[in-house]
PDB file of C-alpha atoms in Angstrom:
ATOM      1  CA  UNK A  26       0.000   0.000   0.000  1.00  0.00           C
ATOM      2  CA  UNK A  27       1.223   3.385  -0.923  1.00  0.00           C
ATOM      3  CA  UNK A  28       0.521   6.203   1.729  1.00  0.00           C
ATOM      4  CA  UNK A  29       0.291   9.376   0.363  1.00  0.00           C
ATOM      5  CA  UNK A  30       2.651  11.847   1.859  1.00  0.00           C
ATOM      6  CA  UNK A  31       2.116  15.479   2.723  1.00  0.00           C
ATOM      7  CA  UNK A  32       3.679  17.672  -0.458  1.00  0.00           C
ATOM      8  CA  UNK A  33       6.316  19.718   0.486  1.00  0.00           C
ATOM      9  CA  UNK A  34       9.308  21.449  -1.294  1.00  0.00           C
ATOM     10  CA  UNK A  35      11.829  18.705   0.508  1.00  0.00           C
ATOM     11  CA  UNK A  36      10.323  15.040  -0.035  1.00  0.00           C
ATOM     12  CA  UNK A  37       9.080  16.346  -3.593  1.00  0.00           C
ATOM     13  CA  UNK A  38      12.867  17.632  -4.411  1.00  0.00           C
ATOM     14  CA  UNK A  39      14.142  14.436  -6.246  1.00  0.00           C
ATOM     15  CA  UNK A  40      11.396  14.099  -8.828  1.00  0.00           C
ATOM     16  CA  UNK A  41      10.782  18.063  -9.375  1.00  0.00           C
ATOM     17  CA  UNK A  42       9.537  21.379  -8.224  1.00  0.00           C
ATOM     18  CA  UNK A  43       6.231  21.963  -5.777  1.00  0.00           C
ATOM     19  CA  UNK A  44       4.555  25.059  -7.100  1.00  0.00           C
ATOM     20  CA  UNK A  45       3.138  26.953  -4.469  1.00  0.00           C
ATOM     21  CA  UNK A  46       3.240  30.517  -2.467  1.00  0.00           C
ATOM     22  CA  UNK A  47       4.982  29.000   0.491  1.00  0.00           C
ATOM     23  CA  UNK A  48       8.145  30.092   1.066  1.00  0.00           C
ATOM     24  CA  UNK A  49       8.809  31.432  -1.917  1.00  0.00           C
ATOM     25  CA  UNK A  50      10.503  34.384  -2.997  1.00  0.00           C
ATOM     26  CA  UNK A  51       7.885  37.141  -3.451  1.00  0.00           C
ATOM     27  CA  UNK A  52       8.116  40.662  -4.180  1.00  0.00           C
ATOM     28  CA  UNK A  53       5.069  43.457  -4.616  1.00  0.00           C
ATOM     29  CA  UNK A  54       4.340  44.557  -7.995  1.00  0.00           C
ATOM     30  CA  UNK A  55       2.399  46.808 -10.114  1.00  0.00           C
ATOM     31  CA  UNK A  56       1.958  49.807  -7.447  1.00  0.00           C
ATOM     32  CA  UNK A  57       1.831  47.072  -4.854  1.00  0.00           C
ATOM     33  CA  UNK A  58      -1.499  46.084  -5.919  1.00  0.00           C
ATOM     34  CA  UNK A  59       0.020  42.174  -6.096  1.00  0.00           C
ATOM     35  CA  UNK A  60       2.685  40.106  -5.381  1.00  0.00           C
ATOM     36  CA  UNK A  61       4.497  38.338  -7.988  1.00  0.00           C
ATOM     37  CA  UNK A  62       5.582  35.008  -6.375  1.00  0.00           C
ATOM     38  CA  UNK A  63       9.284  34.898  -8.946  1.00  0.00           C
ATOM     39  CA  UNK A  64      10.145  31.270  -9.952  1.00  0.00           C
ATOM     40  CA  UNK A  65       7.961  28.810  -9.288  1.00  0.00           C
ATOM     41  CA  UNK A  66       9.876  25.736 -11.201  1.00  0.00           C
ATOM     42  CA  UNK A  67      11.998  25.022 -13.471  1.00  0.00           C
ATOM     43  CA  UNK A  68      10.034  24.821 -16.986  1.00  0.00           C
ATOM     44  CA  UNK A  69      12.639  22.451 -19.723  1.00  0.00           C
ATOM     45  CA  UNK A  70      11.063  22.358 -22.568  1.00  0.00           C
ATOM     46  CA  UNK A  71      13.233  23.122 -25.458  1.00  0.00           C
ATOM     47  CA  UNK A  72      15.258  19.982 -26.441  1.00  0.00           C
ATOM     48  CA  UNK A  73      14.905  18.898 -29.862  1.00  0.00           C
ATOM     49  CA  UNK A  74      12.237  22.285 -31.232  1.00  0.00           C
ATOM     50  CA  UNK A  75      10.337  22.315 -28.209  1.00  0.00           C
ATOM     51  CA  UNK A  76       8.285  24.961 -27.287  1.00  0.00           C
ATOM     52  CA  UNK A  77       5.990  25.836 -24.100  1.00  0.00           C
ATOM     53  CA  UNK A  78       2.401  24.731 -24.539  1.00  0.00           C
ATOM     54  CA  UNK A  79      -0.247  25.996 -22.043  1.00  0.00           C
ATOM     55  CA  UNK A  80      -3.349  23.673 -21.663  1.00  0.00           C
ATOM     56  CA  UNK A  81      -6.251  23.032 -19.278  1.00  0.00           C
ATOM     57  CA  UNK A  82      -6.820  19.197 -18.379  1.00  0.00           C
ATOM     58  CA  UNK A  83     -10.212  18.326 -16.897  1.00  0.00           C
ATOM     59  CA  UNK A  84     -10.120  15.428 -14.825  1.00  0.00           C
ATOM     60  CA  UNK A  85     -12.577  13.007 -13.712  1.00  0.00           C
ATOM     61  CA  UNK A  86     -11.817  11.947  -9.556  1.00  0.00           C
ATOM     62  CA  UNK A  87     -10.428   8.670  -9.838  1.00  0.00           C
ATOM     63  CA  UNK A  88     -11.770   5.827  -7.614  1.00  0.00           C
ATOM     64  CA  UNK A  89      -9.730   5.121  -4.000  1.00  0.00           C
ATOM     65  CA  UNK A  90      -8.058   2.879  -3.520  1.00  0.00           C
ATOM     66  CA  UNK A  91      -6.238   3.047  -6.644  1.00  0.00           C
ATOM     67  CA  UNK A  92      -4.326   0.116  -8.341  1.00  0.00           C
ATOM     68  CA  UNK A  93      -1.400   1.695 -10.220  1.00  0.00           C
ATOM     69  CA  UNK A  94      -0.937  -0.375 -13.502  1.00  0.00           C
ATOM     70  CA  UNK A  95       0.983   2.522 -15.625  1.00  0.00           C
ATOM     71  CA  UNK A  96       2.984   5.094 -14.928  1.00  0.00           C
ATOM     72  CA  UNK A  97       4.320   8.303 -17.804  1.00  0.00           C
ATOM     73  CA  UNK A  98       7.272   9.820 -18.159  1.00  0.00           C
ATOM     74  CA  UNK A  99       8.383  12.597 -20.686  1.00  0.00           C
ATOM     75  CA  UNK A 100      12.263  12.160 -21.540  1.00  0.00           C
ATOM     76  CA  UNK A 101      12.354  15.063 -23.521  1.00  0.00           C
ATOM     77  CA  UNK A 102      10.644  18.049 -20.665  1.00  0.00           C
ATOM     78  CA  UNK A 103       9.498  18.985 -17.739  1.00  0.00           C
ATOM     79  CA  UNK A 104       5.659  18.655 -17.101  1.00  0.00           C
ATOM     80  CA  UNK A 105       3.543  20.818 -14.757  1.00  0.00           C
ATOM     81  CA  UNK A 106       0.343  20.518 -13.146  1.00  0.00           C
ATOM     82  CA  UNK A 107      -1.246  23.542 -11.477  1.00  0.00           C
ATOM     83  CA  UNK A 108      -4.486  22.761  -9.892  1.00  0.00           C
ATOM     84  CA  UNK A 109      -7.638  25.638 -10.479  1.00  0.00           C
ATOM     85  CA  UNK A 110     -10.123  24.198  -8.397  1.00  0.00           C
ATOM     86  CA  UNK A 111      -8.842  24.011  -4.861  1.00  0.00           C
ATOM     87  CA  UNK A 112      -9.439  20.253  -4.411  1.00  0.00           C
ATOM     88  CA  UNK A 113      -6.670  18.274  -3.219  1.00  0.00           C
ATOM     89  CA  UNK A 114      -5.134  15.725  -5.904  1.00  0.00           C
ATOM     90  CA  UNK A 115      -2.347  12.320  -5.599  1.00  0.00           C
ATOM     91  CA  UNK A 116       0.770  12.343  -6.969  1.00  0.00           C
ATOM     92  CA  UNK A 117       2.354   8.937  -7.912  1.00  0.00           C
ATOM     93  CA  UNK A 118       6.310   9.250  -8.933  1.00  0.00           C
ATOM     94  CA  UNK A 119       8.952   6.784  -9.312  1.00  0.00           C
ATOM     95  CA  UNK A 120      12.456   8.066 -10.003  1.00  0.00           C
ATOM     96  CA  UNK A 121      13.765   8.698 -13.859  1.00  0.00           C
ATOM     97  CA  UNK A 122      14.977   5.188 -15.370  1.00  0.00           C
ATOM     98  CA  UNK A 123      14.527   2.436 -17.966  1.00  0.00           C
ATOM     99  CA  UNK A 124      11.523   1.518 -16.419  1.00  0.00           C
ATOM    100  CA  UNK A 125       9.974   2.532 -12.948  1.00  0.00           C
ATOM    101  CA  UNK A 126      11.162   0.404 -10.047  1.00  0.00           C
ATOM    102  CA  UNK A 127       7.974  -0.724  -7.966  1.00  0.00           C
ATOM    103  CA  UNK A 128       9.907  -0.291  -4.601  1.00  0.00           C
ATOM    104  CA  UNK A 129      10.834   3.204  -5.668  1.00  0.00           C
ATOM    105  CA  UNK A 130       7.752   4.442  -6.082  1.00  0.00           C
ATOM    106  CA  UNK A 131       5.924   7.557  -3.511  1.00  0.00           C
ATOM    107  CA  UNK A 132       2.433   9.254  -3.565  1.00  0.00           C
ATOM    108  CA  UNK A 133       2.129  12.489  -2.302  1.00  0.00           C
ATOM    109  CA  UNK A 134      -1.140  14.167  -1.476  1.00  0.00           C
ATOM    110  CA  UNK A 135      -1.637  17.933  -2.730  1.00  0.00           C
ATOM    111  CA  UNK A 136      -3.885  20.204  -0.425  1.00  0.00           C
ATOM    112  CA  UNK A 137      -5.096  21.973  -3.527  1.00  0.00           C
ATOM    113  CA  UNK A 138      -3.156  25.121  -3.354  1.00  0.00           C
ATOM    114  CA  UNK A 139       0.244  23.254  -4.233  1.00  0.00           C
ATOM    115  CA  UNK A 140       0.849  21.809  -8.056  1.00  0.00           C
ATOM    116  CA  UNK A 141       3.748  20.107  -9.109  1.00  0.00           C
ATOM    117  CA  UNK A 142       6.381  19.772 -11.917  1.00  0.00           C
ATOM    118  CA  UNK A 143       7.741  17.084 -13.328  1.00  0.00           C
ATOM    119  CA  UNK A 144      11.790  16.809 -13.861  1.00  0.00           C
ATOM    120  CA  UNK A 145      12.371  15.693 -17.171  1.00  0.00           C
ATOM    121  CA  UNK A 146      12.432  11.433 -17.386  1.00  0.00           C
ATOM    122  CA  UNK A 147      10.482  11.761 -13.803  1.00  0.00           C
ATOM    123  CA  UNK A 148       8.041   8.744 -13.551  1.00  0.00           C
ATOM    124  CA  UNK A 149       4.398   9.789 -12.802  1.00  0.00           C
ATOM    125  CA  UNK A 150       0.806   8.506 -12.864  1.00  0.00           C
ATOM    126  CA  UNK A 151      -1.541  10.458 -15.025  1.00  0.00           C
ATOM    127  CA  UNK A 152      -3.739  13.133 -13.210  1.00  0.00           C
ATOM    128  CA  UNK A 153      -5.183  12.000 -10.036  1.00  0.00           C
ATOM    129  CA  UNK A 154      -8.332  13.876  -9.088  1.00  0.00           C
ATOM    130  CA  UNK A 155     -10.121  12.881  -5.857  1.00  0.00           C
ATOM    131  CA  UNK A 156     -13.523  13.542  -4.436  1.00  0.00           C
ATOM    132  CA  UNK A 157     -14.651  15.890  -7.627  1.00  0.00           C
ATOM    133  CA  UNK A 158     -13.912  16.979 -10.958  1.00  0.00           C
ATOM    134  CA  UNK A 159     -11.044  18.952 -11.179  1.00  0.00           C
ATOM    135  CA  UNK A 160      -9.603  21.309 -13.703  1.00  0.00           C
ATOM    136  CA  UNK A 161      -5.703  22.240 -13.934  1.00  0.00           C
ATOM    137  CA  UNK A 162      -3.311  24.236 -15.455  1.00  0.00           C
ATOM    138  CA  UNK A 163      -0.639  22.275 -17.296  1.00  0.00           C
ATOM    139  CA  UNK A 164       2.596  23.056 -18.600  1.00  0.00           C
ATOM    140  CA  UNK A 165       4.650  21.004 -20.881  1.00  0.00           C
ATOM    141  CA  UNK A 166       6.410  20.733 -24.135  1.00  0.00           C
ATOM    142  CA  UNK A 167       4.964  21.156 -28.456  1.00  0.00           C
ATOM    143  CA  UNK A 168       7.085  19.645 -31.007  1.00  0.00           C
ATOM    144  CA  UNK A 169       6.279  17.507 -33.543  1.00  0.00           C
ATOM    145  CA  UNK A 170       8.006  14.088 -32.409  1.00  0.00           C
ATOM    146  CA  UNK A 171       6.897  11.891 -29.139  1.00  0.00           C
ATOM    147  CA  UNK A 172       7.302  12.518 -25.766  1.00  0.00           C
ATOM    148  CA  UNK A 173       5.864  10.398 -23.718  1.00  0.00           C
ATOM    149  CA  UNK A 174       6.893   7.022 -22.551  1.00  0.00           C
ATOM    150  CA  UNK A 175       4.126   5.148 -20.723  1.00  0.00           C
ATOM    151  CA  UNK A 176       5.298   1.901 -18.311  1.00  0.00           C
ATOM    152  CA  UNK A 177       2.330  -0.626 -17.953  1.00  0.00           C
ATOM    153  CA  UNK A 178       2.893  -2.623 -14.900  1.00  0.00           C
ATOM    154  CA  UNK A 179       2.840  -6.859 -15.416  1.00  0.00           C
ATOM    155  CA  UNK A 180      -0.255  -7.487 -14.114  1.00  0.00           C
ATOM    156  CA  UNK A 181       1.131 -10.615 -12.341  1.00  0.00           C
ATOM    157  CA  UNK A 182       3.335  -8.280 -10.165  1.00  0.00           C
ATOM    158  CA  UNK A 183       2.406  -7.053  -6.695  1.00  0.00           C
ATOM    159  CA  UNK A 184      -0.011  -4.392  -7.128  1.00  0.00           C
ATOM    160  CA  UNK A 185       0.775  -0.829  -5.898  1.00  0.00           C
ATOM    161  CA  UNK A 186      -2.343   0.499  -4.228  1.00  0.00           C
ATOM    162  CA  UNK A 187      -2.523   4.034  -3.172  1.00  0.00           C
ATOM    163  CA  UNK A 188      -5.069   4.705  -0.255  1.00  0.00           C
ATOM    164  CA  UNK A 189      -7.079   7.801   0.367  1.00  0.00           C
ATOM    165  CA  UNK A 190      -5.061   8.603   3.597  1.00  0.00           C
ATOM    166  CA  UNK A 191      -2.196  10.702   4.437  1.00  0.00           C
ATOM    167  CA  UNK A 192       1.035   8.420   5.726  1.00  0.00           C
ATOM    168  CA  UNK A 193       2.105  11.450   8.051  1.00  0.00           C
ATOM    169  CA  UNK A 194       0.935  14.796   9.129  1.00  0.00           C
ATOM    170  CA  UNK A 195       2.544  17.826   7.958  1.00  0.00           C
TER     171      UNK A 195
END
């Protein structure tokens, strides 16, 4: 069983960047009518052509517990999501590789106000909306060629579940 962890900046460092207002570097702007919160994450996108694409990804909750039978990586950029809705989301990551190494892989639960992105070759399960439909900001890479690698689990292995529950308080 996989136990979702609290997000934060620390456990999340190996497989990217948390993207939230905590702790961050901020600074007022425009007449001090906002603050800009400077440098979220660290967008790669360029290799081979690549260019910045901006989209909005709907997602459906998914059912909890969760069997994880495939995870995505992109070996070519760095992937965010930013959530719109407030509702907390899963994240499933397994360290860049070949191919994801079951005992390797973490969950970590979002609050809502926290998104995530992806290191380039980072291991991660699509989406994973809980309790209600969620929308999301998402940041990744346009070319032309491929760039995403998907990793279906045997389905004689050991199944990773992920549960609803937080393994630790944060």
């Amino acid at each position: 069983m996989l136990k979702p962890e609290p997000l934060n900046r620390a456990a999340f460092k190996p497989f990217g960047d948390v993207i939230e207002t905590a702790e961050a570097t901020s600074y007022p702007i425009n007449d001090g009518m906002c603050t800009r919160f400077h440098d979220l994450a660290a967008v790669d996108v360029d290799e081979d052509g690549g260019r910045p694409l901006i989209n909005l990804f709907r997602s459906k909750p998914w059912p909890l517990p969760l069997t994880v039978s495939l995870l995505e990586r992109h070996p070519k950029s760095s992937q965010a999501f930013v959530p719109l809705s407030g509702a907390p989301f899963l994240v499933v990551v397994a360290p860049p590789g070949d191919a994801p190494t079951p005992g390797l892989v973490r969950a970590f639960a979002s609050d809502g106000r926290q998104g995530v992105n992806f290191h380039r070759g980072v291991w991660h399960h699509p989406l994973i909306a809980i309790g209600d439909e969620s929308d999301f900001l998402v940041v990744d890479r346009g070319a032309e060629d491929e760039n995403c690698d998907l990793h279906h689990f045997p389905s004689e292995a050991e199944p990773l579940v992920v549960t609803a529950q937080s393994g630790a308080s944060g």
